[in-house]
Short mmCIF file of C-alpha atoms in Angstrom, two decimals:
data_model
loop_
_atom_site.label_atom_id
_atom_site.label_comp_id
_atom_site.label_asym_id
_atom_site.label_seq_id
_atom_site.Cartn_x
_atom_site.Cartn_y
_atom_site.Cartn_z
CA MET Z 1 86.90 99.36 91.44
CA LYS Z 2 84.75 96.58 91.33
CA LYS Z 3 87.37 94.54 92.58
CA VAL Z 4 88.32 96.51 95.71
CA LEU Z 5 84.52 97.04 96.71
CA PHE Z 6 83.45 93.43 96.46
CA THR Z 7 87.03 91.23 97.72
CA ASN Z 8 89.14 91.07 100.77
CA TRP Z 9 86.32 91.55 103.44
CA ASN Z 10 86.50 90.31 106.57
CA LEU Z 11 85.26 90.78 110.12
CA MET Z 12 86.94 93.96 110.78
CA ARG Z 13 86.55 95.48 107.57
CA ILE Z 14 82.86 94.75 107.78
CA ALA Z 15 82.59 95.70 111.63
CA ARG Z 16 84.66 98.85 110.26
CA PHE Z 17 81.73 99.33 108.06
CA ALA Z 18 78.74 98.40 110.30
CA LEU Z 19 80.55 101.50 112.91
CA GLY Z 20 80.09 103.87 110.33
CA LEU Z 21 76.48 103.23 109.41
CA PHE Z 22 75.58 103.13 112.95
CA VAL Z 23 77.51 106.32 113.65
CA ILE Z 24 75.56 107.89 110.36
CA GLN Z 25 72.29 106.70 111.51
CA GLN Z 26 72.77 108.34 114.99
CA GLY Z 27 73.91 111.61 113.13
CA TYR Z 28 71.20 111.74 110.81
CA GLU Z 29 68.71 111.34 114.04
CA THR Z 30 70.13 113.77 116.28
CA ASP Z 31 70.90 116.07 113.80
CA GLN Z 32 74.50 116.96 114.07
CA PRO Z 33 76.44 117.30 111.04
CA ILE Z 34 79.91 116.32 112.37
CA MET Z 35 78.78 113.59 113.78
CA LEU Z 36 76.75 112.78 110.44
CA GLY Z 37 80.35 113.68 108.04
CA LEU Z 38 81.89 111.19 110.71
CA GLY Z 39 80.30 108.80 109.96
CA ILE Z 40 80.09 109.11 105.95
CA LEU Z 41 84.37 109.06 106.28
CA LEU Z 42 83.95 105.75 108.97
CA ALA Z 43 81.95 104.65 106.00
CA VAL Z 44 83.98 104.87 103.65
CA LEU Z 45 87.44 104.01 104.82
CA PRO Z 46 85.99 99.77 104.39
CA LEU Z 47 84.78 100.15 101.55
CA LEU Z 48 87.19 101.31 99.58
CA ASN Z 49 89.44 99.49 101.77
CA LEU Z 50 91.50 102.23 102.23
CA GLY Z 51 93.43 102.88 105.93
CA CYS Z 52 97.05 101.43 107.39
CA ASN Z 53 98.54 102.01 103.70
CA GLY Z 54 101.83 99.28 103.27
CA ASN Z 55 101.02 97.22 106.58
CA ASN Z 56 102.49 100.05 108.52
CA CYS Z 57 100.13 98.90 111.62
CA ALA Z 58 100.89 95.68 110.80
CA VAL Z 59 101.52 93.17 114.14
CA PRO Z 60 105.03 92.38 114.99
CA GLN Z 61 105.32 88.27 114.47
CA LYS Z 62 105.91 86.41 117.97
CA ARG Z 63 109.50 85.45 119.08
CA SER Z 64 110.49 82.22 120.63
CA PHE Z 65 111.28 82.42 123.97
CA PHE Z 66 114.84 81.58 122.84
CA GLN Z 67 115.63 84.19 120.36
CA ARG Z 68 114.53 86.70 123.37
CA ASN Z 69 116.90 85.78 125.51
CA LYS Z 70 120.05 86.05 122.93
#
């Protein structure tokens, strides 16, 4: 569990975690429990490095001009 929490942090994972913390803060300040729950979900997913299981959301590799015309 420690390995999941402290390894493979990249810019996108940090941004997703920061967005989750921001939504938690806004939900707490405005006293909206649904927004608070959404923020918790958005913060837990990057914290545990969940989402896009099995590289399902990977961007396909670019093909060269010559490969597209065949």
